Structure formats: C-alpha cells, structure tokens
C-alpha cells in the first residue's frame, strides 16, 4: 500500500513543525538554579562543581558538605561520600521537592554524609560543552543516549568526586535511569567496580519488557522505526524540555496549585503514566513543583534507545537500524548486550508492584541476573514511579532504609579494617 500526502496535508505538517520550533524558541527559560537556590534557602551549605567529561561536556553537580545547619564547617576528609543520580528527563532538582524533613539529600547530610547531587548531559545543568553549542551544533551536541551518560558522565563524576574528597570510593543511589547508567558503567568499564562502596537502585529502568504502555508492542516498534528514519533525515536534537519553558511553569501553577479545580485531572493524567496515586497521597504543596521540574531535557536518540529497550525486552547498546551501520559502529551486525551477570558489586533494588514505568517482573529479572542483589518491595498497594522521590511516605518507607544500609555497610567496613589491623 502506497503512502502519499496531498499538498494541503504537507502544508499543515510544515506549519505544525514551524509552530513547535517557534514555541521551543520563544518559551525556553534560562532559570537553572533551583538546586542551589533550594539548598541555600533551607540554610544548608552548598557548592557547585563543574565536571568536564572526556568527550567535552561540562556538567554542573552540587555538593552538600557533611555539615548540618548548626555546624557549617567544611567536611572532614574522612566523611563518607554519597552520590545521588536522577532519572530520565530529570535533574538534581527532583531530590529537593519536599524539604529538609523528608528529602534524602538533607537526611543524609544530617546523618553526617558528604552528599553530591549528580547531573547528566542534556538536562538543564548539562547543556554546556567545550566546543559545541546545543542549538547551533545540535546534530553533534545531542548525538548521545544513556550509554554515554554511564560511560562518560558517571565515570567522570566519580573520578572528580574522588579527587575532591580524597575518598577512594563512594556510596551510590540511582533513581530510575540512575540505576541503568550505573550498570552501563560497570559492564563496559569493570575497573569502576571498586570505586563504589555500596550501590542502591530505586525503580531501576533496566529491563522494560513488562512496563505498561497504552499501545501494542507492534505499534511501538513501528513508531520506533519511523522515528529512527526521521532522525536519519533530521538529525539528533533536544526533546522533552518543557519544564524550562516559562509557559509550562505558568500552566503548572494553573493546573496544580493547592485548590486548583483542574488539579484532580492532572493527577489522573499523572497516574496513567507513572502508576496509581494512593488515596491519602495528594502531593500537598509540592504538585506544582513536581509539574514544573519535569521534564527538563533529553536527546531524541536517548528516547529512541528506550523504545528499543521496550521492543526487544533486552539490555543492549543502541541499534543503528541496519546491519551495515551496526558493523561500522560495533564490528558486528547487532548491538552488543550489556552483560549484567558480570557485575561484581552487590546491589540493593527497590521496586513497587504498581509502578507502570518500572515493572516488578523486570526488576525481579534484574535481581536474578545480577551476581549479588537484594530485592526490596515497597509495602504499599499504590506506589507509583514518582513516589520513589516525592511521596510523603518516602522518608520512612525508603529514605531511612537507604541510609541504614549505607550506615551498616560503613560499620561492616570498619569492622573488617579493625580485624585486618
């Protein structure tokens, strides 16, 4: 069956494309200071550090030294170091929406840890490069997926932190894509295994075969093929950056402010993608910030890579679409798989039975494939993908257990050191 477009249809498509480009240009905001501003407003010390990656990206990451509001002295060199890594289309902002009494970074700082909030290329804190401009050089700047985030961004961030703190290894907490990129690093650069003291993944989107998508797999596969061909013609570009638009932030206020009559509708749409919202979980006072901080940017190639993960059900490097293209890139007709079973680190995995974006079956499969894994199921009948960072119950159900595991590892390491001496 042939597919053709009439002149008026082509005109409408072009007009729509021009409109999208115009909106993207006109509504982009330059406000990228939520993380340091929020930390400072809560009277915690904060430092900004610029991490240069091996391939030229400049990432802004943030540090809350191991000092409480009552004690703002610089951290000791012996302070345990913790890195928190955000998920897909997110940034370090996502860890800071509820405030000091509930957010994991503050709880860790109060417990005496030297806390670092990471950022990846492509989000609002990772739009700089030593030679490329994200608009002028878009086809080169945005030519990445989450593979590069693990292979370069995370590796270079770990090395920077080790140099800055004098610590040989760090504790790691990765949310959603944050777990994925850590496994990319460990499977492609196994020498980094010894640079992690402990590893904990919350809702890790590694295998995606069983996530809930409102379209048949065959349709998703077809859309992925069309998207791939479009990118071959158009080139790589930025996508899902709406949270940087002033218009988006204004709409979030209208839709999500406490008392807004459209608020229940937004919550319904939110639950269609992330999972059910608990009846007692109304995200009071923070829904506007949740809406206003998601999404903050990704590469179109990164999105296509996720589509490939869902369609294949595996954990593979990016598929360039043809045998010839894959041979040029990898020296073989199909993209290599990430060998999860080669990972030596013990990893704690947290998951929910009602997370639509990270299915429980897929996390349990990951647990079976890893050499050493501890599975922790969230004890709630309704716990969606976002609840791992912003639920009112996250402190008791997730954050305190995470801190306890870090503490127990540190105590066990101390005992081992004493026995050795």
GROMACS .gro file of C-alpha atoms in nm:
model
  421
    1UNK     CA    1   0.000   0.000   0.000
    2UNK     CA    2   0.146   0.332  -0.106
    3UNK     CA    3   0.152   0.626   0.132
    4UNK     CA    4   0.122   0.977  -0.009
    5UNK     CA    5   0.041   1.323   0.121
    6UNK     CA    6  -0.160   1.591  -0.052
    7UNK     CA    7  -0.026   1.945  -0.077
    8UNK     CA    8  -0.255   2.081   0.194
    9UNK     CA    9  -0.151   1.799   0.429
   10UNK     CA   10   0.216   1.874   0.369
   11UNK     CA   11   0.144   2.242   0.432
   12UNK     CA   12  -0.030   2.160   0.760
   13UNK     CA   13   0.260   1.939   0.873
   14UNK     CA   14   0.513   2.208   0.790
   15UNK     CA   15   0.303   2.470   0.968
   16UNK     CA   16   0.283   2.246   1.274
   17UNK     CA   17   0.660   2.189   1.267
   18UNK     CA   18   0.724   2.564   1.243
   19UNK     CA   19   0.486   2.624   1.533
   20UNK     CA   20   0.666   2.368   1.752
   21UNK     CA   21   1.006   2.520   1.670
   22UNK     CA   22   0.871   2.868   1.745
   23UNK     CA   23   0.729   2.759   2.078
   24UNK     CA   24   1.057   2.590   2.166
   25UNK     CA   25   1.249   2.907   2.081
   26UNK     CA   26   1.015   3.156   2.246
   27UNK     CA   27   0.935   2.979   2.570
   28UNK     CA   28   1.276   2.847   2.673
   29UNK     CA   29   1.373   2.967   3.018
   30UNK     CA   30   1.728   3.020   3.141
   31UNK     CA   31   1.647   2.958   3.509
   32UNK     CA   32   1.865   2.661   3.605
   33UNK     CA   33   1.930   2.743   3.969
   34UNK     CA   34   1.659   2.551   4.155
   35UNK     CA   35   1.901   2.303   4.314
   36UNK     CA   36   2.150   2.551   4.469
   37UNK     CA   37   1.877   2.802   4.549
   38UNK     CA   38   1.662   2.543   4.726
   39UNK     CA   39   1.953   2.411   4.931
   40UNK     CA   40   2.062   2.762   5.031
   41UNK     CA   41   1.706   2.867   5.120
   42UNK     CA   42   1.692   2.577   5.362
   43UNK     CA   43   2.010   2.705   5.528
   44UNK     CA   44   2.239   2.424   5.420
   45UNK     CA   45   2.586   2.483   5.277
   46UNK     CA   46   2.604   2.421   4.903
   47UNK     CA   47   2.885   2.404   4.649
   48UNK     CA   48   2.867   2.397   4.271
   49UNK     CA   49   3.127   2.190   4.086
   50UNK     CA   50   3.181   2.166   3.710
   51UNK     CA   51   3.271   1.818   3.587
   52UNK     CA   52   3.437   1.808   3.243
   53UNK     CA   53   3.367   1.480   3.065
   54UNK     CA   54   3.621   1.305   2.847
   55UNK     CA   55   3.418   1.390   2.537
   56UNK     CA   56   3.381   1.760   2.620
   57UNK     CA   57   3.053   1.810   2.809
   58UNK     CA   58   3.051   2.032   3.118
   59UNK     CA   59   2.822   1.910   3.396
   60UNK     CA   60   2.714   2.117   3.696
   61UNK     CA   61   2.687   1.898   4.004
   62UNK     CA   62   2.609   2.009   4.358
   63UNK     CA   63   2.751   1.923   4.695
   64UNK     CA   64   2.600   1.947   5.042
   65UNK     CA   65   2.904   1.904   5.266
   66UNK     CA   66   2.875   1.686   5.574
   67UNK     CA   67   2.761   1.976   5.788
   68UNK     CA   68   2.422   2.049   5.938
   69UNK     CA   69   2.258   2.389   5.966
   70UNK     CA   70   2.403   2.420   6.315
   71UNK     CA   71   2.752   2.323   6.203
   72UNK     CA   72   2.861   2.470   5.871
   73UNK     CA   73   3.227   2.379   5.899
   74UNK     CA   74   3.381   2.206   5.596
   75UNK     CA   75   3.355   1.826   5.593
   76UNK     CA   76   3.637   1.613   5.716
   77UNK     CA   77   3.837   1.421   5.459
   78UNK     CA   78   3.710   1.102   5.623
   79UNK     CA   79   3.339   1.182   5.572
   80UNK     CA   80   3.158   0.908   5.380
   81UNK     CA   81   3.067   1.032   5.030
   82UNK     CA   82   2.726   0.966   4.872
   83UNK     CA   83   2.628   1.035   4.510
   84UNK     CA   84   2.259   1.064   4.418
   85UNK     CA   85   2.181   1.026   4.047
   86UNK     CA   86   1.849   1.132   3.893
   87UNK     CA   87   1.631   0.962   3.632
   88UNK     CA   88   1.523   1.016   3.271
   89UNK     CA   89   1.437   1.379   3.174
   90UNK     CA   90   1.508   1.483   3.533
   91UNK     CA   91   1.783   1.670   3.713
   92UNK     CA   92   1.922   1.713   4.063
   93UNK     CA   93   1.612   1.925   4.135
   94UNK     CA   94   1.399   1.611   4.174
   95UNK     CA   95   1.564   1.523   4.506
   96UNK     CA   96   1.466   1.854   4.669
   97UNK     CA   97   1.089   1.898   4.641
   98UNK     CA   98   0.964   1.823   4.993
   99UNK     CA   99   1.221   1.996   5.212
  100UNK     CA  100   1.473   1.907   5.486
  101UNK     CA  101   1.242   1.685   5.692
  102UNK     CA  102   1.174   1.445   5.405
  103UNK     CA  103   1.423   1.478   5.118
  104UNK     CA  104   1.702   1.222   5.100
  105UNK     CA  105   1.992   1.469   5.044
  106UNK     CA  106   1.914   1.662   5.363
  107UNK     CA  107   1.860   1.345   5.566
  108UNK     CA  108   2.197   1.215   5.451
  109UNK     CA  109   2.367   1.546   5.534
  110UNK     CA  110   2.212   1.545   5.881
  111UNK     CA  111   2.344   1.191   5.927
  112UNK     CA  112   2.696   1.320   5.862
  113UNK     CA  113   2.747   1.222   5.499
  114UNK     CA  114   2.912   1.429   5.228
  115UNK     CA  115   2.628   1.447   4.974
  116UNK     CA  116   2.668   1.503   4.600
  117UNK     CA  117   2.383   1.552   4.352
  118UNK     CA  118   2.478   1.444   4.001
  119UNK     CA  119   2.354   1.569   3.664
  120UNK     CA  120   2.378   1.426   3.314
  121UNK     CA  121   2.434   1.582   2.974
  122UNK     CA  122   2.121   1.720   2.815
  123UNK     CA  123   1.932   1.839   3.121
  124UNK     CA  124   1.927   2.199   3.241
  125UNK     CA  125   2.258   2.157   3.425
  126UNK     CA  126   2.430   1.974   3.139
  127UNK     CA  127   2.385   2.199   2.837
  128UNK     CA  128   2.744   2.318   2.805
  129UNK     CA  129   3.033   2.181   2.603
  130UNK     CA  130   3.390   2.293   2.545
  131UNK     CA  131   3.325   2.345   2.172
  132UNK     CA  132   2.963   2.258   2.082
  133UNK     CA  133   2.651   2.471   2.115
  134UNK     CA  134   2.322   2.286   2.185
  135UNK     CA  135   2.136   2.489   1.921
  136UNK     CA  136   2.395   2.575   1.658
  137UNK     CA  137   2.561   2.232   1.668
  138UNK     CA  138   2.254   2.033   1.765
  139UNK     CA  139   2.326   1.727   1.549
  140UNK     CA  140   2.659   1.678   1.723
  141UNK     CA  141   2.573   1.805   2.071
  142UNK     CA  142   2.265   1.580   2.101
  143UNK     CA  143   2.428   1.273   1.949
  144UNK     CA  144   2.414   1.069   2.267
  145UNK     CA  145   2.200   0.829   2.461
  146UNK     CA  146   2.215   0.691   2.813
  147UNK     CA  147   2.516   0.482   2.711
  148UNK     CA  148   2.734   0.794   2.709
  149UNK     CA  149   2.579   0.903   3.040
  150UNK     CA  150   2.713   0.589   3.202
  151UNK     CA  151   3.037   0.550   3.011
  152UNK     CA  152   3.145   0.916   3.038
  153UNK     CA  153   2.923   1.126   3.267
  154UNK     CA  154   2.905   0.891   3.563
  155UNK     CA  155   3.265   0.775   3.531
  156UNK     CA  156   3.399   1.131   3.516
  157UNK     CA  157   3.172   1.240   3.803
  158UNK     CA  158   3.301   0.957   4.024
  159UNK     CA  159   3.662   1.042   3.942
  160UNK     CA  160   3.603   1.412   4.012
  161UNK     CA  161   3.444   1.336   4.349
  162UNK     CA  162   3.724   1.104   4.450
  163UNK     CA  163   3.980   1.374   4.369
  164UNK     CA  164   3.784   1.645   4.552
  165UNK     CA  165   3.718   1.444   4.867
  166UNK     CA  166   4.024   1.222   4.891
  167UNK     CA  167   3.795   0.918   4.917
  168UNK     CA  168   3.878   0.610   4.712
  169UNK     CA  169   3.515   0.505   4.668
  170UNK     CA  170   3.161   0.639   4.709
  171UNK     CA  171   2.815   0.523   4.808
  172UNK     CA  172   2.571   0.539   4.518
  173UNK     CA  173   2.193   0.582   4.499
  174UNK     CA  174   2.044   0.580   4.150
  175UNK     CA  175   1.679   0.653   4.077
  176UNK     CA  176   1.520   0.508   3.761
  177UNK     CA  177   1.769   0.581   3.481
  178UNK     CA  178   2.025   0.642   3.756
  179UNK     CA  179   2.041   0.266   3.809
  180UNK     CA  180   2.060   0.199   3.436
  181UNK     CA  181   2.362   0.423   3.375
  182UNK     CA  182   2.548   0.268   3.669
  183UNK     CA  183   2.510  -0.077   3.511
  184UNK     CA  184   2.626   0.065   3.176
  185UNK     CA  185   2.941   0.185   3.352
  186UNK     CA  186   3.004  -0.137   3.542
  187UNK     CA  187   2.952  -0.362   3.238
  188UNK     CA  188   3.164  -0.153   2.999
  189UNK     CA  189   3.432  -0.033   3.241
  190UNK     CA  190   3.453  -0.301   3.513
  191UNK     CA  191   3.751  -0.130   3.674
  192UNK     CA  192   3.499   0.112   3.828
  193UNK     CA  193   3.350  -0.163   4.046
  194UNK     CA  194   3.599  -0.091   4.325
  195UNK     CA  195   3.508   0.279   4.322
  196UNK     CA  196   3.162   0.207   4.468
  197UNK     CA  197   3.135   0.127   4.838
  198UNK     CA  198   2.766   0.044   4.817
  199UNK     CA  199   2.501   0.064   4.546
  200UNK     CA  200   2.126   0.108   4.576
  201UNK     CA  201   1.883   0.143   4.284
  202UNK     CA  202   1.527   0.269   4.324
  203UNK     CA  203   1.288   0.178   4.041
  204UNK     CA  204   1.573   0.090   3.801
  205UNK     CA  205   1.458   0.106   3.436
  206UNK     CA  206   1.700  -0.157   3.305
  207UNK     CA  207   1.469  -0.421   3.161
  208UNK     CA  208   1.146  -0.271   3.025
  209UNK     CA  209   0.966  -0.567   2.870
  210UNK     CA  210   0.670  -0.555   3.109
  211UNK     CA  211   0.609  -0.183   3.156
  212UNK     CA  212   0.252  -0.066   3.098
  213UNK     CA  213   0.221   0.115   2.765
  214UNK     CA  214  -0.124   0.203   2.620
  215UNK     CA  215  -0.023   0.074   2.274
  216UNK     CA  216   0.056  -0.274   2.135
  217UNK     CA  217   0.425  -0.363   2.110
  218UNK     CA  218   0.396  -0.393   1.731
  219UNK     CA  219   0.272  -0.034   1.711
  220UNK     CA  220   0.555   0.088   1.933
  221UNK     CA  221   0.802  -0.100   1.713
  222UNK     CA  222   0.658   0.060   1.401
  223UNK     CA  223   0.665   0.406   1.554
  224UNK     CA  224   1.024   0.344   1.659
  225UNK     CA  225   1.118   0.258   1.301
  226UNK     CA  226   0.955   0.573   1.166
  227UNK     CA  227   1.121   0.779   1.439
  228UNK     CA  228   1.459   0.627   1.352
  229UNK     CA  229   1.416   0.718   0.984
  230UNK     CA  230   1.309   1.069   1.080
  231UNK     CA  231   1.624   1.114   1.289
  232UNK     CA  232   1.837   0.994   0.999
  233UNK     CA  233   1.687   1.277   0.792
  234UNK     CA  234   1.650   1.548   1.058
  235UNK     CA  235   1.946   1.463   1.277
  236UNK     CA  236   1.976   1.444   1.655
  237UNK     CA  237   1.807   1.713   1.860
  238UNK     CA  238   1.674   1.805   2.202
  239UNK     CA  239   1.334   1.688   2.317
  240UNK     CA  240   1.119   1.675   2.632
  241UNK     CA  241   1.249   2.006   2.764
  242UNK     CA  242   0.908   2.156   2.852
  243UNK     CA  243   0.992   2.228   3.215
  244UNK     CA  244   1.231   2.501   3.100
  245UNK     CA  245   0.950   2.686   2.923
  246UNK     CA  246   0.802   2.978   3.111
  247UNK     CA  247   0.464   2.883   2.960
  248UNK     CA  248   0.496   2.534   3.106
  249UNK     CA  249   0.569   2.667   3.454
  250UNK     CA  250   0.269   2.901   3.434
  251UNK     CA  251   0.044   2.618   3.323
  252UNK     CA  252   0.169   2.405   3.613
  253UNK     CA  253   0.061   2.677   3.851
  254UNK     CA  254  -0.287   2.688   3.697
  255UNK     CA  255  -0.324   2.310   3.695
  256UNK     CA  256  -0.154   2.206   4.015
  257UNK     CA  257  -0.166   2.476   4.282
  258UNK     CA  258  -0.344   2.374   4.601
  259UNK     CA  259  -0.716   2.429   4.541
  260UNK     CA  260  -0.690   2.446   4.160
  261UNK     CA  261  -1.004   2.293   4.010
  262UNK     CA  262  -0.801   2.119   3.737
  263UNK     CA  263  -0.575   1.952   3.994
  264UNK     CA  264  -0.769   1.618   4.001
  265UNK     CA  265  -0.747   1.599   3.622
  266UNK     CA  266  -0.370   1.646   3.629
  267UNK     CA  267  -0.337   1.376   3.896
  268UNK     CA  268  -0.542   1.141   3.679
  269UNK     CA  269  -0.315   1.201   3.379
  270UNK     CA  270  -0.010   1.160   3.600
  271UNK     CA  271  -0.135   0.823   3.729
  272UNK     CA  272  -0.189   0.698   3.372
  273UNK     CA  273   0.187   0.713   3.312
  274UNK     CA  274   0.358   0.661   3.647
  275UNK     CA  275   0.109   0.440   3.827
  276UNK     CA  276  -0.180   0.481   4.072
  277UNK     CA  277  -0.181   0.760   4.326
  278UNK     CA  278  -0.261   0.650   4.680
  279UNK     CA  279  -0.588   0.791   4.814
  280UNK     CA  280  -0.405   0.956   5.103
  281UNK     CA  281  -0.126   1.088   4.879
  282UNK     CA  282  -0.239   1.425   4.740
  283UNK     CA  283   0.113   1.570   4.697
  284UNK     CA  284   0.001   1.867   4.901
  285UNK     CA  285   0.206   2.184   4.844
  286UNK     CA  286   0.452   2.016   4.604
  287UNK     CA  287   0.246   1.916   4.297
  288UNK     CA  288   0.324   2.247   4.125
  289UNK     CA  289   0.698   2.190   4.181
  290UNK     CA  290   0.665   1.833   4.056
  291UNK     CA  291   0.499   1.952   3.738
  292UNK     CA  292   0.736   2.246   3.696
  293UNK     CA  293   1.052   2.037   3.722
  294UNK     CA  294   0.961   1.760   3.474
  295UNK     CA  295   1.076   1.715   3.201
  296UNK     CA  296   1.398   1.916   3.169
  297UNK     CA  297   1.550   1.777   2.851
  298UNK     CA  298   1.675   1.468   2.673
  299UNK     CA  299   1.822   1.365   2.341
  300UNK     CA  300   1.591   1.229   2.070
  301UNK     CA  301   1.842   0.944   2.032
  302UNK     CA  302   1.807   0.870   2.402
  303UNK     CA  303   1.429   0.839   2.364
  304UNK     CA  304   1.473   0.603   2.067
  305UNK     CA  305   1.712   0.390   2.273
  306UNK     CA  306   1.441   0.346   2.536
  307UNK     CA  307   1.193   0.244   2.265
  308UNK     CA  308   1.440  -0.020   2.150
  309UNK     CA  309   1.473  -0.149   2.507
  310UNK     CA  310   1.098  -0.192   2.535
  311UNK     CA  311   1.057  -0.361   2.197
  312UNK     CA  312   1.347  -0.606   2.238
  313UNK     CA  313   1.299  -0.669   2.608
  314UNK     CA  314   1.676  -0.677   2.649
  315UNK     CA  315   1.954  -0.453   2.776
  316UNK     CA  316   2.154  -0.362   2.469
  317UNK     CA  317   2.356  -0.081   2.321
  318UNK     CA  318   2.195   0.147   2.064
  319UNK     CA  319   2.074  -0.023   1.745
  320UNK     CA  320   2.165   0.183   1.438
  321UNK     CA  321   1.897   0.015   1.233
  322UNK     CA  322   2.090  -0.176   0.968
  323UNK     CA  323   2.350  -0.449   0.962
  324UNK     CA  324   2.599  -0.225   0.784
  325UNK     CA  325   2.554   0.060   1.032
  326UNK     CA  326   2.596  -0.169   1.332
  327UNK     CA  327   2.905  -0.329   1.181
  328UNK     CA  328   3.059   0.015   1.130
  329UNK     CA  329   2.984   0.107   1.491
  330UNK     CA  330   3.039  -0.222   1.675
  331UNK     CA  331   3.208  -0.458   1.432
  332UNK     CA  332   2.908  -0.692   1.446
  333UNK     CA  333   2.560  -0.700   1.282
  334UNK     CA  334   2.365  -0.633   1.602
  335UNK     CA  335   2.432  -0.410   1.902
  336UNK     CA  336   2.622  -0.570   2.192
  337UNK     CA  337   2.434  -0.660   2.508
  338UNK     CA  338   2.535  -0.528   2.848
  339UNK     CA  339   2.643  -0.836   3.044
  340UNK     CA  340   2.473  -0.770   3.377
  341UNK     CA  341   2.588  -1.105   3.516
  342UNK     CA  342   2.947  -0.978   3.502
  343UNK     CA  343   2.882  -0.708   3.765
  344UNK     CA  344   3.062  -0.797   4.088
  345UNK     CA  345   2.903  -0.534   4.314
  346UNK     CA  346   2.618  -0.622   4.550
  347UNK     CA  347   2.319  -0.400   4.469
  348UNK     CA  348   2.003  -0.327   4.667
  349UNK     CA  349   1.698  -0.295   4.439
  350UNK     CA  350   1.378  -0.118   4.543
  351UNK     CA  351   1.060  -0.169   4.341
  352UNK     CA  352   0.682  -0.147   4.351
  353UNK     CA  353   0.410  -0.378   4.220
  354UNK     CA  354   0.218  -0.075   4.090
  355UNK     CA  355   0.496   0.114   3.911
  356UNK     CA  356   0.390   0.146   3.546
  357UNK     CA  357   0.732   0.264   3.424
  358UNK     CA  358   0.941   0.003   3.604
  359UNK     CA  359   0.757  -0.327   3.623
  360UNK     CA  360   0.811  -0.552   3.923
  361UNK     CA  361   0.869  -0.851   3.692
  362UNK     CA  362   1.154  -0.668   3.521
  363UNK     CA  363   1.322  -0.573   3.849
  364UNK     CA  364   1.299  -0.930   3.974
  365UNK     CA  365   1.456  -1.044   3.647
  366UNK     CA  366   1.740  -0.797   3.704
  367UNK     CA  367   1.784  -0.937   4.054
  368UNK     CA  368   1.819  -1.288   3.914
  369UNK     CA  369   2.073  -1.177   3.651
  370UNK     CA  370   2.300  -0.992   3.893
  371UNK     CA  371   2.562  -1.188   4.084
  372UNK     CA  372   2.457  -1.027   4.412
  373UNK     CA  373   2.126  -0.846   4.461
  374UNK     CA  374   1.888  -0.767   4.745
  375UNK     CA  375   1.524  -0.711   4.645
  376UNK     CA  376   1.310  -0.471   4.847
  377UNK     CA  377   0.941  -0.438   4.758
  378UNK     CA  378   0.763  -0.120   4.864
  379UNK     CA  379   0.492  -0.210   5.122
  380UNK     CA  380   0.210  -0.007   4.964
  381UNK     CA  381  -0.081  -0.107   4.744
  382UNK     CA  382  -0.039   0.213   4.541
  383UNK     CA  383   0.317   0.335   4.490
  384UNK     CA  384   0.396   0.489   4.151
  385UNK     CA  385   0.722   0.566   3.973
  386UNK     CA  386   0.748   0.920   4.110
  387UNK     CA  387   0.677   0.817   4.467
  388UNK     CA  388   1.034   0.688   4.497
  389UNK     CA  389   1.147   1.052   4.524
  390UNK     CA  390   0.847   1.261   4.625
  391UNK     CA  391   0.596   1.055   4.822
  392UNK     CA  392   0.500   1.183   5.167
  393UNK     CA  393   0.583   0.832   5.290
  394UNK     CA  394   0.924   0.809   5.118
  395UNK     CA  395   1.118   0.907   5.429
  396UNK     CA  396   1.002   0.611   5.639
  397UNK     CA  397   0.949   0.361   5.360
  398UNK     CA  398   1.258   0.429   5.151
  399UNK     CA  399   1.498   0.703   5.257
  400UNK     CA  400   1.562   0.581   5.609
  401UNK     CA  401   1.623   0.220   5.491
  402UNK     CA  402   1.866   0.354   5.228
  403UNK     CA  403   2.058   0.547   5.493
  404UNK     CA  404   2.052   0.245   5.725
  405UNK     CA  405   2.207   0.025   5.456
  406UNK     CA  406   2.479   0.282   5.389
  407UNK     CA  407   2.548   0.300   5.761
  408UNK     CA  408   2.555  -0.078   5.802
  409UNK     CA  409   2.797  -0.111   5.514
  410UNK     CA  410   3.024   0.155   5.668
  411UNK     CA  411   3.013  -0.018   6.006
  412UNK     CA  412   3.090  -0.355   5.847
  413UNK     CA  413   3.380  -0.199   5.655
  414UNK     CA  414   3.511  -0.052   5.979
  415UNK     CA  415   3.493  -0.390   6.150
  416UNK     CA  416   3.681  -0.551   5.859
  417UNK     CA  417   3.951  -0.283   5.884
  418UNK     CA  418   3.991  -0.343   6.259
  419UNK     CA  419   4.023  -0.719   6.210
  420UNK     CA  420   4.281  -0.664   5.937
  421UNK     CA  421   4.486  -0.434   6.161
   0.00000   0.00000   0.00000
